[in-house]
Amino acid sequence: MSLCSTASSTSSTSSTSSACLPACPPARPVPPFPPLRVGRGGDRLRRAVRRRRRAVSAGLAVLAAALAVGGTEAQASRGAAPPPVRASHGAAPPAAVRMVSAPVRIADAATVRLLRPGDRVDVVAAERAGPPKVVAAGARVAEVPRPEQGVGDGGALVVLSVPRDTARDLVGAGAVTRLAVTLC
């Protein structure tokens, strides 16, 4: 039996409260404290990333820029021609130029045998009446088909990768004149 319980049994109610005071400690409020996180070691990484969010986003932006530039340089090294820049008066910038494959018959078959896929050539239309005219500048050779059997002095076929407008010019020039190529 505790000291407070023996005092209350022998005394009246008013003497019980005075008898318990020296024997029982006074009531105190519980101080505030942060919650405990037990067994969550994975939070460290998450908190570190949260703290360094700006650094991570800046690093990702630099990485994206490097990949964009690297992709452009890789495309240029493969031989894709940049879109031609045309002067316009207050018009919007030109849209991306779509490259098409244009089969072209070159007058000199021996010249075509010198070509390999990936080479750059200028296609020249040689007219008898006037000076030669460059129809396609810096066109990429996409394919050199095998020479046909039984074709004599008809020239040789070569497939060029050119913009759609240039392909149209090549077809028109090939219909009326003999075409030649020069290696760039």
CSV table of C-alpha atoms in Angstrom, one decimal:
chain,number,residue,atom,x,y,z
A,1,MET,CA,0.0,0.0,0.0
A,2,SER,CA,1.3,3.4,-0.8
A,3,LEU,CA,1.7,6.3,1.5
A,4,CYS,CA,-1.1,8.3,-0.2
A,5,SER,CA,-3.5,5.4,0.2
A,6,THR,CA,-2.8,4.9,3.9
A,7,ALA,CA,-3.2,8.6,4.6
A,8,SER,CA,-6.6,8.7,2.9
A,9,SER,CA,-7.9,5.8,4.8
A,10,THR,CA,-7.1,7.3,8.2
A,11,SER,CA,-7.9,10.9,7.5
A,12,SER,CA,-10.8,12.9,6.1
A,13,THR,CA,-10.9,14.1,2.5
A,14,SER,CA,-9.4,17.5,3.2
A,15,SER,CA,-6.4,16.0,5.0
A,16,THR,CA,-5.9,13.4,2.1
A,17,SER,CA,-4.9,16.1,-0.5
A,18,SER,CA,-2.5,17.7,2.0
A,19,ALA,CA,-1.0,14.3,2.9
A,20,CYS,CA,-0.4,13.3,-0.8
A,21,LEU,CA,1.4,16.5,-1.8
A,22,PRO,CA,4.7,15.7,-0.3
A,23,ALA,CA,4.7,12.0,-1.3
A,24,CYS,CA,3.6,12.3,-5.0
A,25,PRO,CA,5.5,14.4,-7.6
A,26,PRO,CA,3.6,17.3,-9.2
A,27,ALA,CA,2.1,16.7,-12.7
A,28,ARG,CA,4.1,18.2,-15.5
A,29,PRO,CA,3.2,18.7,-19.2
A,30,VAL,CA,4.9,16.5,-21.8
A,31,PRO,CA,7.3,18.7,-23.9
A,32,PRO,CA,6.8,18.7,-27.7
A,33,PHE,CA,9.2,16.6,-29.7
A,34,PRO,CA,9.5,15.6,-33.4
A,35,PRO,CA,8.2,12.2,-34.4
A,36,LEU,CA,10.7,9.3,-34.5
A,37,ARG,CA,11.4,7.7,-37.8
A,38,VAL,CA,12.6,4.1,-37.2
A,39,GLY,CA,13.9,1.8,-39.9
A,40,ARG,CA,13.6,4.2,-42.9
A,41,GLY,CA,17.2,4.5,-44.2
A,42,GLY,CA,16.0,5.0,-47.8
A,43,ASP,CA,14.8,8.5,-46.8
A,44,ARG,CA,18.4,9.8,-46.8
A,45,LEU,CA,18.7,9.6,-50.6
A,46,ARG,CA,15.3,11.1,-51.1
A,47,ARG,CA,16.1,14.0,-48.8
A,48,ALA,CA,19.5,14.6,-50.5
A,49,VAL,CA,17.8,14.7,-53.9
A,50,ARG,CA,15.1,17.1,-52.6
A,51,ARG,CA,17.8,19.4,-51.3
A,52,ARG,CA,19.7,19.4,-54.5
A,53,ARG,CA,16.7,19.7,-56.9
A,54,ARG,CA,18.0,22.8,-58.6
A,55,ALA,CA,21.4,21.3,-59.2
A,56,VAL,CA,19.9,18.2,-60.6
A,57,SER,CA,17.6,20.2,-62.9
A,58,ALA,CA,20.4,22.3,-64.1
A,59,GLY,CA,22.5,19.2,-64.8
A,60,LEU,CA,19.7,17.7,-66.8
A,61,ALA,CA,19.3,20.8,-68.9
A,62,VAL,CA,23.0,20.8,-69.7
A,63,LEU,CA,22.8,17.1,-70.6
A,64,ALA,CA,19.8,17.8,-72.9
A,65,ALA,CA,21.6,20.6,-74.6
A,66,ALA,CA,24.7,18.4,-75.1
A,67,LEU,CA,22.6,15.6,-76.6
A,68,ALA,CA,20.8,18.1,-79.0
A,69,VAL,CA,24.1,19.5,-80.2
A,70,GLY,CA,25.6,16.0,-80.5
A,71,GLY,CA,22.6,14.8,-82.5
A,72,THR,CA,23.0,17.7,-84.9
A,73,GLU,CA,26.7,17.0,-85.4
A,74,ALA,CA,26.1,13.3,-85.9
A,75,GLN,CA,23.5,14.1,-88.5
A,76,ALA,CA,25.9,16.4,-90.2
A,77,SER,CA,28.7,13.8,-90.2
A,78,ARG,CA,26.3,11.3,-91.8
A,79,GLY,CA,25.9,13.7,-94.7
A,80,ALA,CA,22.4,15.1,-94.2
A,81,ALA,CA,22.4,18.5,-95.8
A,82,PRO,CA,21.1,21.4,-93.7
A,83,PRO,CA,17.9,23.0,-95.1
A,84,PRO,CA,18.6,25.8,-97.5
A,85,VAL,CA,18.1,29.3,-96.2
A,86,ARG,CA,15.9,31.5,-98.5
A,87,ALA,CA,15.6,35.2,-98.2
A,88,SER,CA,12.0,36.2,-97.5
A,89,HIS,CA,10.3,39.5,-96.8
A,90,GLY,CA,8.7,39.1,-93.3
A,91,ALA,CA,7.7,35.5,-93.9
A,92,ALA,CA,8.0,32.8,-91.3
A,93,PRO,CA,11.2,30.7,-91.2
A,94,PRO,CA,11.2,27.8,-93.7
A,95,ALA,CA,10.0,24.5,-92.4
A,96,ALA,CA,12.3,21.5,-92.2
A,97,VAL,CA,13.2,20.2,-95.7
A,98,ARG,CA,12.2,16.6,-96.4
A,99,MET,CA,14.9,14.7,-98.3
A,100,VAL,CA,13.7,12.3,-101.1
A,101,SER,CA,15.5,9.8,-103.2
A,102,ALA,CA,15.8,10.9,-106.8
A,103,PRO,CA,17.1,8.4,-109.5
A,104,VAL,CA,19.1,10.3,-112.0
A,105,ARG,CA,20.6,9.1,-115.3
A,106,ILE,CA,24.2,10.4,-115.8
A,107,ALA,CA,25.5,10.6,-119.3
A,108,ASP,CA,28.9,9.2,-118.6
A,109,ALA,CA,28.7,5.7,-117.1
A,110,ALA,CA,32.4,5.6,-116.3
A,111,THR,CA,32.0,8.6,-114.0
A,112,VAL,CA,29.2,6.8,-112.1
A,113,ARG,CA,31.4,3.8,-111.4
A,114,LEU,CA,33.7,6.1,-109.4
A,115,LEU,CA,30.8,7.1,-107.0
A,116,ARG,CA,30.1,5.4,-103.7
A,117,PRO,CA,27.2,5.8,-101.3
A,118,GLY,CA,27.7,8.8,-99.1
A,119,ASP,CA,29.7,10.8,-101.7
A,120,ARG,CA,28.7,14.4,-102.3
A,121,VAL,CA,28.2,15.5,-105.9
A,122,ASP,CA,27.1,18.5,-108.0
A,123,VAL,CA,24.8,17.6,-110.8
A,124,VAL,CA,25.4,19.8,-113.9
A,125,ALA,CA,23.1,20.1,-116.9
A,126,ALA,CA,25.2,20.6,-120.1
A,127,GLU,CA,23.2,22.4,-122.8
A,128,ARG,CA,24.6,22.9,-126.3
A,129,ALA,CA,23.2,26.4,-126.6
A,130,GLY,CA,24.3,27.9,-123.3
A,131,PRO,CA,26.7,27.5,-120.5
A,132,PRO,CA,26.4,24.5,-118.1
A,133,LYS,CA,24.0,25.0,-115.2
A,134,VAL,CA,24.3,23.4,-111.7
A,135,VAL,CA,21.0,21.7,-111.1
A,136,ALA,CA,21.8,20.2,-107.6
A,137,ALA,CA,24.7,21.3,-105.5
A,138,GLY,CA,26.1,19.0,-102.8
A,139,ALA,CA,23.7,16.2,-103.3
A,140,ARG,CA,24.4,13.0,-101.4
A,141,VAL,CA,24.8,9.8,-103.3
A,142,ALA,CA,22.3,7.3,-101.7
A,143,GLU,CA,22.9,4.3,-103.9
A,144,VAL,CA,24.7,3.3,-107.1
A,145,PRO,CA,22.7,0.5,-108.7
A,146,ARG,CA,24.5,-2.2,-110.7
A,147,PRO,CA,24.8,-1.3,-114.4
A,148,GLU,CA,22.0,-2.8,-116.6
A,149,GLN,CA,22.9,-5.5,-119.1
A,150,GLY,CA,22.4,-4.6,-122.8
A,151,VAL,CA,22.3,-0.8,-122.2
A,152,GLY,CA,25.0,0.8,-124.5
A,153,ASP,CA,25.5,4.5,-124.6
A,154,GLY,CA,22.5,5.4,-122.4
A,155,GLY,CA,24.6,6.4,-119.4
A,156,ALA,CA,24.3,5.0,-115.9
A,157,LEU,CA,21.8,5.4,-113.0
A,158,VAL,CA,22.6,6.9,-109.6
A,159,VAL,CA,20.2,7.6,-106.7
A,160,LEU,CA,20.7,10.9,-105.0
A,161,SER,CA,19.2,12.2,-101.7
A,162,VAL,CA,18.0,15.7,-102.3
A,163,PRO,CA,15.2,18.1,-101.2
A,164,ARG,CA,11.9,17.6,-103.0
A,165,ASP,CA,12.2,20.9,-105.0
A,166,THR,CA,15.7,19.9,-106.2
A,167,ALA,CA,14.4,16.4,-107.2
A,168,ARG,CA,11.7,18.2,-109.4
A,169,ASP,CA,14.5,20.3,-111.0
A,170,LEU,CA,16.6,17.2,-111.6
A,171,VAL,CA,13.7,15.4,-113.4
A,172,GLY,CA,13.0,18.4,-115.6
A,173,ALA,CA,16.7,18.9,-116.5
A,174,GLY,CA,17.2,15.2,-117.2
A,175,ALA,CA,14.3,15.2,-119.6
A,176,VAL,CA,15.7,17.9,-121.9
A,177,THR,CA,19.5,17.8,-121.4
A,178,ARG,CA,22.4,15.4,-120.6
A,179,LEU,CA,23.4,15.4,-117.0
A,180,ALA,CA,27.0,15.1,-115.5
A,181,VAL,CA,28.3,15.0,-112.0
A,182,THR,CA,31.3,16.4,-110.3
A,183,LEU,CA,32.6,15.2,-106.9
A,184,CYS,CA,32.6,17.8,-104.1
